[in-house]
mmCIF file of C-alpha atoms and ligand atoms in Angstrom:
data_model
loop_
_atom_site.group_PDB
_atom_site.id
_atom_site.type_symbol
_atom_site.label_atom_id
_atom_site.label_comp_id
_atom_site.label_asym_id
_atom_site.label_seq_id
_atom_site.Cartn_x
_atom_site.Cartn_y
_atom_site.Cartn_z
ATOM 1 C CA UNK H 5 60.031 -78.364 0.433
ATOM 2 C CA UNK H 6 63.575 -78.326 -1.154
ATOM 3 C CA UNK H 7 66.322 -79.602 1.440
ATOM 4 C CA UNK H 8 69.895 -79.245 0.652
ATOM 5 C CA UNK H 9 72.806 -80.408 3.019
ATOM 6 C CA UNK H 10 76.642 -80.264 2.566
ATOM 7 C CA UNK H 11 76.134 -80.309 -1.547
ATOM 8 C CA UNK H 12 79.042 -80.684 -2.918
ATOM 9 C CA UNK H 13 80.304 -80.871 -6.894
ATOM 10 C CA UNK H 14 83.494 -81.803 -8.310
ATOM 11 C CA UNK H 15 83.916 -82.019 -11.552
ATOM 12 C CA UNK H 16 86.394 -84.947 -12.323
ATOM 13 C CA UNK H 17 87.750 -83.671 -16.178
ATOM 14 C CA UNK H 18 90.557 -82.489 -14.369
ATOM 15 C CA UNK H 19 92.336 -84.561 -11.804
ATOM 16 C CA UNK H 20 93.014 -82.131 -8.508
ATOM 17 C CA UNK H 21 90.096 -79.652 -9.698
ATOM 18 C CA UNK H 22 88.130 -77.420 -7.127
ATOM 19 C CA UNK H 23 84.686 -77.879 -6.303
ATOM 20 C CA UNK H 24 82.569 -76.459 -8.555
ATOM 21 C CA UNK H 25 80.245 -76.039 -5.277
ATOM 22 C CA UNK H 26 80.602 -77.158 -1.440
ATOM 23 C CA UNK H 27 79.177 -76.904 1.340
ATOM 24 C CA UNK H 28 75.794 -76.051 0.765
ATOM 25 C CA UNK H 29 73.215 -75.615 2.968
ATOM 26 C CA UNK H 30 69.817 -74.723 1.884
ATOM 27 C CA UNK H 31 66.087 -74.620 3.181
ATOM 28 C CA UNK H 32 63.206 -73.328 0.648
ATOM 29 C CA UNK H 33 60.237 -73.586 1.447
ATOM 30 C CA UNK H 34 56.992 -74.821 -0.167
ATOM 31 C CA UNK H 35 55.155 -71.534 -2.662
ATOM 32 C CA UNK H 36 58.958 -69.399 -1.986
ATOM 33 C CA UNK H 37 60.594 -67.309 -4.384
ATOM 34 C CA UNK H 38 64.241 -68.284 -4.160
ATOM 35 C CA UNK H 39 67.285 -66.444 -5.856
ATOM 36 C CA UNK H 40 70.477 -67.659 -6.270
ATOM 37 C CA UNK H 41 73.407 -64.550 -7.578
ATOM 38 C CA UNK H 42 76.967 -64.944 -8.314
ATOM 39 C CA UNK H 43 79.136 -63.649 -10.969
ATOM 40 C CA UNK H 44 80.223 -66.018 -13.768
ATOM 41 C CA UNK H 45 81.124 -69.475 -12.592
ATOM 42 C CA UNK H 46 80.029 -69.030 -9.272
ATOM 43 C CA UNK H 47 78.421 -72.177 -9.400
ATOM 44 C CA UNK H 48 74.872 -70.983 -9.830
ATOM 45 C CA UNK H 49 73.892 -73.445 -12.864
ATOM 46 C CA UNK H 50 75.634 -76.448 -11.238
ATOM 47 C CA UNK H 51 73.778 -76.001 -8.036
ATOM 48 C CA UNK H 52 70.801 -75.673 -9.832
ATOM 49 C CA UNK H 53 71.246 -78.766 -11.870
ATOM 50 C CA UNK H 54 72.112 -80.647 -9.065
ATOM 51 C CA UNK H 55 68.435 -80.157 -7.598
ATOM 52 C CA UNK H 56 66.715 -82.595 -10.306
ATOM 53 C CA UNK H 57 69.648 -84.538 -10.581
ATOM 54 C CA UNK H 58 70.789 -83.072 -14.161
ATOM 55 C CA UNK H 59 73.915 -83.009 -13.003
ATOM 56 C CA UNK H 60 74.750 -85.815 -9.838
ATOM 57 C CA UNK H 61 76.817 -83.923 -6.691
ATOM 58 C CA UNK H 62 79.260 -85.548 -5.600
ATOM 59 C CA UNK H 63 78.407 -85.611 -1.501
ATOM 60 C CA UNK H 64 75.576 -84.369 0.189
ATOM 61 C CA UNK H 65 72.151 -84.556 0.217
ATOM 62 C CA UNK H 66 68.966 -83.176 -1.744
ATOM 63 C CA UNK H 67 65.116 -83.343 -0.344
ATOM 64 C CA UNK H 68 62.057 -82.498 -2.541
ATOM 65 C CA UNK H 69 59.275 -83.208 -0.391
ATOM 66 C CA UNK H 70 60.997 -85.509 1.782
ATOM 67 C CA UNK H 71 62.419 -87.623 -0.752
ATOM 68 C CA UNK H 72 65.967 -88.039 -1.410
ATOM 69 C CA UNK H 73 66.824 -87.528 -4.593
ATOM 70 C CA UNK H 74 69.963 -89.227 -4.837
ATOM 71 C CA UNK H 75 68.624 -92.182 -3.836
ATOM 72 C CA UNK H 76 66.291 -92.698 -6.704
ATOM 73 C CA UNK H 77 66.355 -95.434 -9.113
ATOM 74 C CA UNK H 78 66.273 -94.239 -13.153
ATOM 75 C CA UNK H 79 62.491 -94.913 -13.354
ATOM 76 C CA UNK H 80 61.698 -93.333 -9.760
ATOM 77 C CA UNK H 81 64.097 -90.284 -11.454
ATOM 78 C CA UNK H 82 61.954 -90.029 -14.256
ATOM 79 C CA UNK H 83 58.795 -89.717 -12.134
ATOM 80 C CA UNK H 84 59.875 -86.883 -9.652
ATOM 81 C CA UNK H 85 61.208 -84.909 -12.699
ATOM 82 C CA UNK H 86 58.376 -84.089 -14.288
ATOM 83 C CA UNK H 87 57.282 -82.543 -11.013
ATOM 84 C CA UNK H 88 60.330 -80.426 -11.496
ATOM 85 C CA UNK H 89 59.809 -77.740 -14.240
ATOM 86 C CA UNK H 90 62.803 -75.889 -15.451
ATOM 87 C CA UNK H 91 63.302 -73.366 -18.000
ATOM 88 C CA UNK H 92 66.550 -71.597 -19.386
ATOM 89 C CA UNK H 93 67.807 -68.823 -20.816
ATOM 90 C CA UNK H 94 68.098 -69.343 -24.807
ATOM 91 C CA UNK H 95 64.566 -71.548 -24.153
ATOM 92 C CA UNK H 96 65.804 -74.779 -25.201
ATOM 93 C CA UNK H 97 62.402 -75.291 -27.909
ATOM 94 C CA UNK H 98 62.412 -77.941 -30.549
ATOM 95 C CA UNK H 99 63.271 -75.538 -33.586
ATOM 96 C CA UNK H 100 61.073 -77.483 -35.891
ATOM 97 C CA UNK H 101 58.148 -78.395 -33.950
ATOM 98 C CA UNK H 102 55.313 -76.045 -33.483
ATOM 99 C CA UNK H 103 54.698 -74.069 -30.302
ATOM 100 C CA UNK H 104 51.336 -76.263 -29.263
ATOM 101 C CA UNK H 105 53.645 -79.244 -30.181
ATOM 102 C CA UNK H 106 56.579 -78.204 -27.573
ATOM 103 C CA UNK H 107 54.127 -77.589 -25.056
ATOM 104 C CA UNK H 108 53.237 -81.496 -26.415
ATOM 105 C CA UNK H 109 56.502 -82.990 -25.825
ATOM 106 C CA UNK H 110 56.514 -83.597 -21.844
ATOM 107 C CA UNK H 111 52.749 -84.370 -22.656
ATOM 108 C CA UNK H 112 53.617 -87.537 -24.249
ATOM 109 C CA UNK H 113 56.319 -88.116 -22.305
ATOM 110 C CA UNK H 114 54.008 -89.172 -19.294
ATOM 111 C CA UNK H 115 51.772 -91.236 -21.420
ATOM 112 C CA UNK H 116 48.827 -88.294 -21.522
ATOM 113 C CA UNK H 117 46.434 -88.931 -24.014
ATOM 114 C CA UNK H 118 45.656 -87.143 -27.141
ATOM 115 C CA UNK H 119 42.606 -85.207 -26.371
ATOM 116 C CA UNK H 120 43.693 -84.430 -22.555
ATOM 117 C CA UNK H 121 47.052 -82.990 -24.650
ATOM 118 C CA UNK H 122 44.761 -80.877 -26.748
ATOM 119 C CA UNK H 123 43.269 -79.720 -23.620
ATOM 120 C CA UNK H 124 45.992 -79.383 -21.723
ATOM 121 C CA UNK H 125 47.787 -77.368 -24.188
ATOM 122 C CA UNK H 126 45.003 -74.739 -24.787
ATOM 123 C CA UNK H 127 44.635 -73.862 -20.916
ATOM 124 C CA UNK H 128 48.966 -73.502 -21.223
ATOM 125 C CA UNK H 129 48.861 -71.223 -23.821
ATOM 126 C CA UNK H 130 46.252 -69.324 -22.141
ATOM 127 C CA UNK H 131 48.194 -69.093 -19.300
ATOM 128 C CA UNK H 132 50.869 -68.040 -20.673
ATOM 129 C CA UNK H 133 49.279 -65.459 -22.960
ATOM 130 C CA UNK H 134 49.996 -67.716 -26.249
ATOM 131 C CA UNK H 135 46.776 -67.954 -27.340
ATOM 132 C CA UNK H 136 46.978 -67.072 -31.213
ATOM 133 C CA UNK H 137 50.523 -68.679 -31.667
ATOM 134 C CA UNK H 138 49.966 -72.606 -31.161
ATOM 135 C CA UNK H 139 51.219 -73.367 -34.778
ATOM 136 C CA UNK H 140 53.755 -70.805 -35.001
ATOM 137 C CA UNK H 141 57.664 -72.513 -35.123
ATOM 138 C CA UNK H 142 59.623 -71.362 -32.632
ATOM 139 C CA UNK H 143 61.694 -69.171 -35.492
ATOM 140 C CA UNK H 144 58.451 -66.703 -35.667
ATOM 141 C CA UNK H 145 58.304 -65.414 -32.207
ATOM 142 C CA UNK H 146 59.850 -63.048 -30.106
ATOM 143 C CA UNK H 147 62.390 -64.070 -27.637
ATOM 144 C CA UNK H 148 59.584 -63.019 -25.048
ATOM 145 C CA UNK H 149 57.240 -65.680 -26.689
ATOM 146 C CA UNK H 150 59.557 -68.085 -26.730
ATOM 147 C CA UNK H 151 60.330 -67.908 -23.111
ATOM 148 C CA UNK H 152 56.251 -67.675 -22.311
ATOM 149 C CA UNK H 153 56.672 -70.882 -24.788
ATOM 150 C CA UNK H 154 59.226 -72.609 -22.760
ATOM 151 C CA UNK H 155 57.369 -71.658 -19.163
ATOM 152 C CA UNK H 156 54.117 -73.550 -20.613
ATOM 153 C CA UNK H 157 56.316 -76.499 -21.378
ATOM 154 C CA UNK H 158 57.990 -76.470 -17.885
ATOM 155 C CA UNK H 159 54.286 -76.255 -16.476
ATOM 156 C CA UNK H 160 52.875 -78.863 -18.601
ATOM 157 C CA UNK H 161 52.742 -81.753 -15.803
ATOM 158 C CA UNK H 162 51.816 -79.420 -13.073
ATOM 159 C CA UNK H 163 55.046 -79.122 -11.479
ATOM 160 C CA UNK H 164 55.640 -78.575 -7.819
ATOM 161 C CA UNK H 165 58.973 -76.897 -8.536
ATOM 162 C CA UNK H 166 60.123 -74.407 -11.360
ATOM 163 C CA UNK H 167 63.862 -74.253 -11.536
ATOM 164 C CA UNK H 168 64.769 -71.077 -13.699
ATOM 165 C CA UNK H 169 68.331 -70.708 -15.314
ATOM 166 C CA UNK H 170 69.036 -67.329 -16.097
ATOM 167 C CA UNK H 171 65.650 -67.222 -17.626
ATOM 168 C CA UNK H 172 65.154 -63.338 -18.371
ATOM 169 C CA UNK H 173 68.863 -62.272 -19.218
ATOM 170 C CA UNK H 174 68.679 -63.270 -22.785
ATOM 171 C CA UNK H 175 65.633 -60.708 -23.140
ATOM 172 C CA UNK H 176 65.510 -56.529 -22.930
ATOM 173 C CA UNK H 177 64.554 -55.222 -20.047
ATOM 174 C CA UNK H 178 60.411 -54.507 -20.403
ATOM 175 C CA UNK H 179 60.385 -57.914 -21.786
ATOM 176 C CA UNK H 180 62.299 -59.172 -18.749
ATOM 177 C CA UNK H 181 59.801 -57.438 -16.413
ATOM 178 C CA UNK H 182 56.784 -59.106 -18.081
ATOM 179 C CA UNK H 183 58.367 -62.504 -17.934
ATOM 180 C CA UNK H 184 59.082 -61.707 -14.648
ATOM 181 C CA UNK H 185 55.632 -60.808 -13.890
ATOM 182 C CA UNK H 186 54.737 -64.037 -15.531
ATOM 183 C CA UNK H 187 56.269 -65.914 -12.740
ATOM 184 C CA UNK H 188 55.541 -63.845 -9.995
ATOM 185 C CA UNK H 189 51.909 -64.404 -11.278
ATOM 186 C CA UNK H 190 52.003 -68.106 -11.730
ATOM 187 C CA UNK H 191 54.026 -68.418 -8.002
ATOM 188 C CA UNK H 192 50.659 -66.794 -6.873
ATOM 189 C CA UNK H 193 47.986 -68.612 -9.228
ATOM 190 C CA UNK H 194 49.421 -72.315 -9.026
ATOM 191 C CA UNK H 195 51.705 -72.197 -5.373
ATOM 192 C CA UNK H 196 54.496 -73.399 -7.164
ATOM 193 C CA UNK H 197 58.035 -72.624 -5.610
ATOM 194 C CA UNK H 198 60.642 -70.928 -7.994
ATOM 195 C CA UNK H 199 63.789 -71.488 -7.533
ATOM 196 C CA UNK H 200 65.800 -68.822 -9.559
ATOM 197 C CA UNK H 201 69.511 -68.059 -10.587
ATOM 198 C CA UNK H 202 70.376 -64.978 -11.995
ATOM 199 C CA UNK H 203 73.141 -62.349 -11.851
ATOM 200 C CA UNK H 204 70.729 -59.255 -12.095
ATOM 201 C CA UNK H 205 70.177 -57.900 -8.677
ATOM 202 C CA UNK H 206 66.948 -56.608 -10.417
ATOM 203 C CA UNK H 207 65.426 -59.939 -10.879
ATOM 204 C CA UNK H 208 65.928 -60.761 -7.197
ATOM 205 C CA UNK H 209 64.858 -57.714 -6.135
ATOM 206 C CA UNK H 210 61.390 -57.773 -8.469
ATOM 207 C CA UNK H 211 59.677 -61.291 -7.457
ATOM 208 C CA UNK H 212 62.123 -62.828 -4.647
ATOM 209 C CA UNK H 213 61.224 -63.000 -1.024
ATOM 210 C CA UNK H 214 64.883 -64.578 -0.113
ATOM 211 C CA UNK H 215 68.137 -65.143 -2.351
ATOM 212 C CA UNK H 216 71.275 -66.553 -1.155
ATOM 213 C CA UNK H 217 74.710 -65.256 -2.676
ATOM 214 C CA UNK H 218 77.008 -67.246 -4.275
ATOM 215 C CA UNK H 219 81.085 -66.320 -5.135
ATOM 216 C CA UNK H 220 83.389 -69.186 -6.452
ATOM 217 C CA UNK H 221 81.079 -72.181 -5.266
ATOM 218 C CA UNK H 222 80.282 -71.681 -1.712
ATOM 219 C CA UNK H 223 77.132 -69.489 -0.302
ATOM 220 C CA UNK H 224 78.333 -65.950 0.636
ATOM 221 C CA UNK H 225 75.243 -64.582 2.327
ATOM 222 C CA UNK H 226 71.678 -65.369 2.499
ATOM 223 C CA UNK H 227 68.839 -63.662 3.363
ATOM 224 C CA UNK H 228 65.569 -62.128 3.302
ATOM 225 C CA UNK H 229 65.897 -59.633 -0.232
ATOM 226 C CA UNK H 230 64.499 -56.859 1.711
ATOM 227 C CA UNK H 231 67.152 -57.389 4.713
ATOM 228 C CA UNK H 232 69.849 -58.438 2.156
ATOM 229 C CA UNK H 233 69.852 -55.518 -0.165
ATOM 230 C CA UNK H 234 69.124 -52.730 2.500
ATOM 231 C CA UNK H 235 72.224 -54.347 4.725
ATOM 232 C CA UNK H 236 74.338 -56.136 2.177
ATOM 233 C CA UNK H 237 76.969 -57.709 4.257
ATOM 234 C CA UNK H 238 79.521 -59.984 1.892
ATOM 235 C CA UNK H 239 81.456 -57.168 -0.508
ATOM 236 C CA UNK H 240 79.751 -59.649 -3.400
ATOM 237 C CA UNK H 241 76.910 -58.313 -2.330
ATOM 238 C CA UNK H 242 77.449 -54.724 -1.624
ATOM 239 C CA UNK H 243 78.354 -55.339 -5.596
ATOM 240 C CA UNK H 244 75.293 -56.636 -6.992
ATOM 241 C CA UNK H 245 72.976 -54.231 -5.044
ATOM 242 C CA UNK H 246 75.307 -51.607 -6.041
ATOM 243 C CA UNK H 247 74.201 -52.273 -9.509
ATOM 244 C CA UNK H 248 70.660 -51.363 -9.210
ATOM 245 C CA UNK H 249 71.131 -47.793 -9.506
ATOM 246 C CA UNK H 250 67.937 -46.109 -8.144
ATOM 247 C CA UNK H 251 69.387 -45.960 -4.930
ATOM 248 C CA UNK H 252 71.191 -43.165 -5.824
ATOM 249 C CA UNK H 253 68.703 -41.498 -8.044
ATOM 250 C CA UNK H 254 68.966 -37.586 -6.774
ATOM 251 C CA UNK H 255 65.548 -36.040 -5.984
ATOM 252 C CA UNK H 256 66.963 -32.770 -4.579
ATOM 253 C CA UNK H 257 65.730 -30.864 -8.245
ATOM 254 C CA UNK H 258 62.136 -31.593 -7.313
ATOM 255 C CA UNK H 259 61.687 -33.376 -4.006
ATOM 256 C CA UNK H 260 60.718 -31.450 -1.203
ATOM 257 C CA UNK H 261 63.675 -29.745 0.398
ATOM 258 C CA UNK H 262 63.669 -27.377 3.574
ATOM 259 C CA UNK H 263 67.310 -25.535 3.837
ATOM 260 C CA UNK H 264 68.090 -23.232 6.788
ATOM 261 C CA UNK H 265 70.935 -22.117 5.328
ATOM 262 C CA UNK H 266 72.989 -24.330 7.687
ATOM 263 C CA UNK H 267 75.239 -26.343 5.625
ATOM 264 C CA UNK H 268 76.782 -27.859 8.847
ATOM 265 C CA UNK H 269 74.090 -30.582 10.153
ATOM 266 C CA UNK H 270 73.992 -34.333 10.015
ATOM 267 C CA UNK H 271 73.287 -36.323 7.584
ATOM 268 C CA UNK H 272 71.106 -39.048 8.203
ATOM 269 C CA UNK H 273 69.835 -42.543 5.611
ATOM 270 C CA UNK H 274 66.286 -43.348 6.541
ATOM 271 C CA UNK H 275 64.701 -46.414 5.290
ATOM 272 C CA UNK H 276 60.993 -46.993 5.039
ATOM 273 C CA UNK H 277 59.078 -50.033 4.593
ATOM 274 C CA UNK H 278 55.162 -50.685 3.557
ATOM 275 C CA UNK H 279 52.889 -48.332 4.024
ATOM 276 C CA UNK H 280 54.738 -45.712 5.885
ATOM 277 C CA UNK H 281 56.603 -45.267 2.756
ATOM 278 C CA UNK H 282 54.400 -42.851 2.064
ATOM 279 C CA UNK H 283 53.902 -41.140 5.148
ATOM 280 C CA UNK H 284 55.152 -37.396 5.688
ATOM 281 C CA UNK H 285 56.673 -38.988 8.883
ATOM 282 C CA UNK H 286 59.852 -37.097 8.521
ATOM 283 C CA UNK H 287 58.012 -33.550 8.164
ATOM 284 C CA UNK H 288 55.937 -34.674 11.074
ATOM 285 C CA UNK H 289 58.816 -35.100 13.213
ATOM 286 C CA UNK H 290 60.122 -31.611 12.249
ATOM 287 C CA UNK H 291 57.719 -29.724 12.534
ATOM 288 C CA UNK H 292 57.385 -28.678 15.677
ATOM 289 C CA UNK H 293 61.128 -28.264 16.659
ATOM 290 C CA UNK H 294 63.793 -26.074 15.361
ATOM 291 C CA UNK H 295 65.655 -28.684 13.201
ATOM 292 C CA UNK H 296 64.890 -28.173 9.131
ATOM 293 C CA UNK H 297 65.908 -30.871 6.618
ATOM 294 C CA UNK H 298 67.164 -31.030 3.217
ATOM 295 C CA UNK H 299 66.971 -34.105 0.906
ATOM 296 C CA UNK H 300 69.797 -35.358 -0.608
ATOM 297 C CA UNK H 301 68.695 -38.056 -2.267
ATOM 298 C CA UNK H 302 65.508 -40.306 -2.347
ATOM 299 C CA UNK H 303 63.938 -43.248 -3.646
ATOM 300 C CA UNK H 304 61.015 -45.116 -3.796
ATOM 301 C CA UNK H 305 60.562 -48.780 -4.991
ATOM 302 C CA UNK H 306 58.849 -52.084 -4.523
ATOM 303 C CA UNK H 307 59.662 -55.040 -3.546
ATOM 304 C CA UNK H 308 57.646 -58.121 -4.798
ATOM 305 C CA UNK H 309 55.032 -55.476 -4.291
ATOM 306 C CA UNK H 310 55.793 -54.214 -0.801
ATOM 307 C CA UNK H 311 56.939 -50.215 -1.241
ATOM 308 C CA UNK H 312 59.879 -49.083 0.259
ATOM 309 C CA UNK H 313 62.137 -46.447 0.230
ATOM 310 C CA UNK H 314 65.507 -44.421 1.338
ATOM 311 C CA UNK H 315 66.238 -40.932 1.962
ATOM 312 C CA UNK H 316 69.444 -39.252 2.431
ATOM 313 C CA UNK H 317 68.403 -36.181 4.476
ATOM 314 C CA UNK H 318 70.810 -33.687 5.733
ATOM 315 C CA UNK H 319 69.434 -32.326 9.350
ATOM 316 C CA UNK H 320 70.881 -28.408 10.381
ATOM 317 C CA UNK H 321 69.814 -27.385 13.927
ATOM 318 C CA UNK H 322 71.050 -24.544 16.003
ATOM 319 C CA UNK H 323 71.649 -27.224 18.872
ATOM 320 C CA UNK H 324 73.076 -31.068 18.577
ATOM 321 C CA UNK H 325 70.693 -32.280 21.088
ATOM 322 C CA UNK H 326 67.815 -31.219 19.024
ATOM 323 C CA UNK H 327 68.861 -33.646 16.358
ATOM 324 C CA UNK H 328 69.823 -36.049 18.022
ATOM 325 C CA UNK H 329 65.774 -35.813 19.395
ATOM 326 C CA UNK H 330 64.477 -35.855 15.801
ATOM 327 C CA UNK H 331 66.796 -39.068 14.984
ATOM 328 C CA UNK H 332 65.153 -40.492 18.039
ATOM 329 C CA UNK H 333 61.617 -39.278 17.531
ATOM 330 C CA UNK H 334 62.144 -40.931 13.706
ATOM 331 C CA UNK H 335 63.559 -44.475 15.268
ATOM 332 C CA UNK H 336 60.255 -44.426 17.745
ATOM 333 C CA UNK H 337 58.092 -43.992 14.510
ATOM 334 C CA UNK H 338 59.582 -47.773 13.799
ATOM 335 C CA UNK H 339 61.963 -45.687 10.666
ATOM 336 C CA UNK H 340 65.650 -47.721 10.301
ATOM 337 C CA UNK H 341 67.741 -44.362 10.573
ATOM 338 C CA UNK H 342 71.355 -44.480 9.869
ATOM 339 C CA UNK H 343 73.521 -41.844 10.740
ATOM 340 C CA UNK H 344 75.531 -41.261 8.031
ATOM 341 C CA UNK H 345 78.009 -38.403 8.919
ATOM 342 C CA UNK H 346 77.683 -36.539 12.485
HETATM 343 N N1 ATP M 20 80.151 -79.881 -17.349
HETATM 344 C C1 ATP M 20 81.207 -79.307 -16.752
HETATM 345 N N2 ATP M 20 82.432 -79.895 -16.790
HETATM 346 C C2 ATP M 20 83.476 -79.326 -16.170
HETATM 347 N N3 ATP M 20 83.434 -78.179 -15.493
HETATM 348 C C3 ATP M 20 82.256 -77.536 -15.433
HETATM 349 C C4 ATP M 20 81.079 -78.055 -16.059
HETATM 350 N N4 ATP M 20 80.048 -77.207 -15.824
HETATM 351 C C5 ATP M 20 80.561 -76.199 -15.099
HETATM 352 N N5 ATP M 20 81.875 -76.387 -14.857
HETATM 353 C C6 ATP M 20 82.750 -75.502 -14.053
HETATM 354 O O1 ATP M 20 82.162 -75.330 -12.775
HETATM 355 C C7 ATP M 20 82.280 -73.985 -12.326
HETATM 356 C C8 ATP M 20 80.898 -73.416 -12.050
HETATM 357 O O2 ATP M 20 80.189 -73.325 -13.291
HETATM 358 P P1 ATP M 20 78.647 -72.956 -13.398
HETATM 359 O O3 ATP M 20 78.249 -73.173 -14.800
HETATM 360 O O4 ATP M 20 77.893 -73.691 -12.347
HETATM 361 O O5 ATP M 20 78.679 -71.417 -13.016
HETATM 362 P P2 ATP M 20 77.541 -70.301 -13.171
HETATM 363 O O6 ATP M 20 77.522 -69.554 -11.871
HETATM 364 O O7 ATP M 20 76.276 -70.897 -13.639
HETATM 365 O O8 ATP M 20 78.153 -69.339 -14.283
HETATM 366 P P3 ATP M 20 77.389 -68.505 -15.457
HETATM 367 O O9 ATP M 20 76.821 -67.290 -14.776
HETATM 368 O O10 ATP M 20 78.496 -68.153 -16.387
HETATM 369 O O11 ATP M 20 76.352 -69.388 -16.074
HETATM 370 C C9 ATP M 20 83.049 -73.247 -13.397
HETATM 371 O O12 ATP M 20 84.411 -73.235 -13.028
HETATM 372 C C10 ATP M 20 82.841 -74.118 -14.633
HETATM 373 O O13 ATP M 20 83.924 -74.012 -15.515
HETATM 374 MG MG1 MG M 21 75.101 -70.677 -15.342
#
């Protein structure tokens, strides 16, 4: 779907500057969720700009759908961009236009007619949830609305492509989630890939099925999100899934915790993934041998709607072989067990 090759950027304001971005290598493919992370000035925005040509790279090579962007002709340009929807973080709206006459403006661009427009903009603000606000300005709504506003607009032309620039970090967190779910909703409904930047590990980790890292324009790591955040590789990384504290949430005041007394054991990190995340698998494996368990800490989450979750258990057994046989037992049952301290 979206091919990039060698991308590079330099901006030429200052003679003898860095790249803003270089080599760049990228693969998404058609109906993916794709995040892009990096701190500040990573490079995030340019690289995201360079996909519809916003901003021109200065080698390498973009492919949407087998055409070569950068070897379009201004008119050609104009065409393939309205297949290319892309929203940002303070919304971008026309301050004193309506919200039915934002949702208008790429309308008219492409020579739609006015009834189809009035059409058109009814099933967007449906979509969207905007129903009652279509002659509200932009000044009357919530920063919420305005972003549902400014993902109708994006979607006007039935995009194949939604590029999203920081789109949720100007907005508090439940609003973020339900903008969020807004996407992850539409990605489902209309196929459309998303093609996200972002430097909230949440965001990734709420509607992403891969994200690639970025630190001072190149691309750290990339990844599946579930492989990416449980083995975080680049020490970027190990930062920004660092930040999404759950992991460390403590469930020893209420979880379920079997102590011998035995402080001396080994502590283990399990991982589970789908359904077995909630399995007594662990209890199972106990059960029946003389090795007792206490949780340390535990979590359970989702990921773009598959559950998983990690326990740090601490195993006490009379005998080190008989631990060793429950870390085994656990790995047969398909668990990803870590051993932590021995
Ligand atoms: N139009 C421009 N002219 C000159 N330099 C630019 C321009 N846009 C970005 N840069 C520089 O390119 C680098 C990457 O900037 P970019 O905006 O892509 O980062 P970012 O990851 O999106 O950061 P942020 O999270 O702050 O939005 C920075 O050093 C920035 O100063
Ligand atoms: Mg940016």
């Amino acid at each position: 779907m979206i091919h990039i090759e060698n991308l590079q950027k330099v901006y030429e304001d200052i003679p003898g500057r860095v790249p803003a971005i270089q080599q760049i290598h990228l693969h998404i493919d058609r109906g993916e969720i794709f995040g892009i992370i990096g701190h500040s000035g990573a490079g995030k925005s340019t690289l995201l700009r360079c996909v519809n040509l916003l901003e021109r790279p200065s080698s390498g090579s973009i492919t949407i759908d087998g055409e070569d962007m950068t070897s379009l002709n201004a008119k050609q340009l104009q065409v393939k961009r309205r297949k290319i929807g892309m929203i940002f973080q303070h919304f971008n709206l026309l301050s004193s236009s309506t919200v039915a006459d934002n949702i208008a403006f790429p309308l008219r661009l492409a020579g739609m007619g006015q009834a189809e427009i009035a059409a058109r903009i009814k099933e967007l603000l449906e979509l969207v949830g905007l129903q009652d606000h279509a002659d509200k300005y932009p000044s009357q709504l919530s920063g919420g609305q305005k972003q549902r506003v400014g993902i109708a607009r994006a979607l006007a032309n039935h995009p194949d492509v939604l590029l999203c620039d920081e789109a949720t970090s100007a907005l508090d967190p439940q609003t973020t989630n339900a903008i969020l779910a807004l996407l992850l909703d539409i990605n489902w409904k209309l196929g459309i890939t998303i093609l996200l930047i972002t430097h909230e590990m949440q965001v990734i980790r709420a509607i992403c099925d891969r994200v690639a890292v970025m630190e001072k324009g190149l691309i750290v790591e990339t990844g599946k999100v579930l492989d990416v955040f449980l083995q975080p590789q680049h020490p970027v990384t190990k930062d920004f899934v660092g930040q999404v504290s759950d992991f460390a949430t403590s469930m020893t005041d209420d979880g379920p915790s079997v102590n011998s007394g035995n402080t001396q054991g080994t502590m283990i990190r399990i991982t589970y993934i789908g359904a077995k995340t909630y399995e007594p698998i662990l209890f199972e494996t106990v059960k029946s041998t003389n090795v007792t368990f206490a949780i340390m800490q535990g979590t359970i989450s989702s990921m773009k709607g598959v559950p998983y979750g990690q326990l740090v258990v601490q195993l006490s057994g009379a005998q080190q072989e008989e631990i060793d046989t429950v870390i085994a037992k656990l790995k047969q049952e398909g668990m990803d067990v870590e051993v932590i301290t021995p």
